[in-house]
Amino acid sequence: GISAANENTSGTALHSCGAAYVHNPALTYGSMIDQDGQEYKTIVIGEQEWMAENLNVSTYRNGDAILTNLVDSVWSTTDQGAWSYYNDNENFACPFGKLYNWLAVTDPRGICPVGWHMPTDDEWSALVDSLGSFAQVGVMLKTTGELEEGTGLWRSPNQNASNSTGFSGLPGGFRNSITNYGAKDGYGYYWSSSLNEEGKPLYRYLSFNNFLVYRYFSQVNTGFSVRCVRD
């Protein structure tokens, strides 16, 4: 189980950085340490083990720094991997982690820790398929509660969100090359390492106002959240 030090008074299991309303206190989590020495909870879902927190590394596996502090014009045109905090505000690091462009997540130096990798589109599909009803999967993957009620991190209604899987999906928003930052508190976007038939990178996203997990494509210079999966 989870030690008392890792729960708050309401029995909501805390994120490793101390934020409330993230993990499911009824479940047993594993742990993983990244190349920067940060610890994350992990969770077994079906045949897979996923990070149960958003990635927050600032280096590749080999120790090279990932580009950051890019102004909008550079962010939207760089041909290298890069990250930023939402709105360039480091206060969002806990519990939302960093937003990475697709060039970072597919860099051959590796953004996921040793023993872990970026999920392919097929691995995302395996996660969704293992949970049964497609129409209810988002409920099982999202953290519980509502921002307006002070009981969670998602905008209302976030209805029926149970986090029954322990995946603890968070509404971290995005950074793109047009409107810059957006959708925080309402949407959580997660990269895959795969391209669609047109050569566009694929991702999944969760929404505050329904039960679904969406599959769509974006641009390589978009910044999304990242979850690694165990090899």
mmCIF file of N, CA and C in Angstrom, residues 6 22 84 146:
data_model
loop_
_atom_site.group_PDB
_atom_site.id
_atom_site.type_symbol
_atom_site.label_atom_id
_atom_site.label_comp_id
_atom_site.label_asym_id
_atom_site.label_seq_id
_atom_site.Cartn_x
_atom_site.Cartn_y
_atom_site.Cartn_z
ATOM 1 N N ASN A 6 2.605 9.456 2.415
ATOM 2 C CA ASN A 6 2.297 9.728 1.012
ATOM 3 C C ASN A 6 0.797 9.868 0.770
ATOM 4 N N VAL A 22 -4.035 13.295 -7.135
ATOM 5 C CA VAL A 22 -3.408 12.721 -8.322
ATOM 6 C C VAL A 22 -3.578 11.202 -8.357
ATOM 7 N N SER A 84 9.237 22.761 -22.607
ATOM 8 C CA SER A 84 8.933 23.960 -21.826
ATOM 9 C C SER A 84 7.926 23.584 -20.752
ATOM 10 N N GLU A 146 -12.861 17.874 -9.141
ATOM 11 C CA GLU A 146 -13.046 19.052 -9.978
ATOM 12 C C GLU A 146 -12.314 20.250 -9.406
#
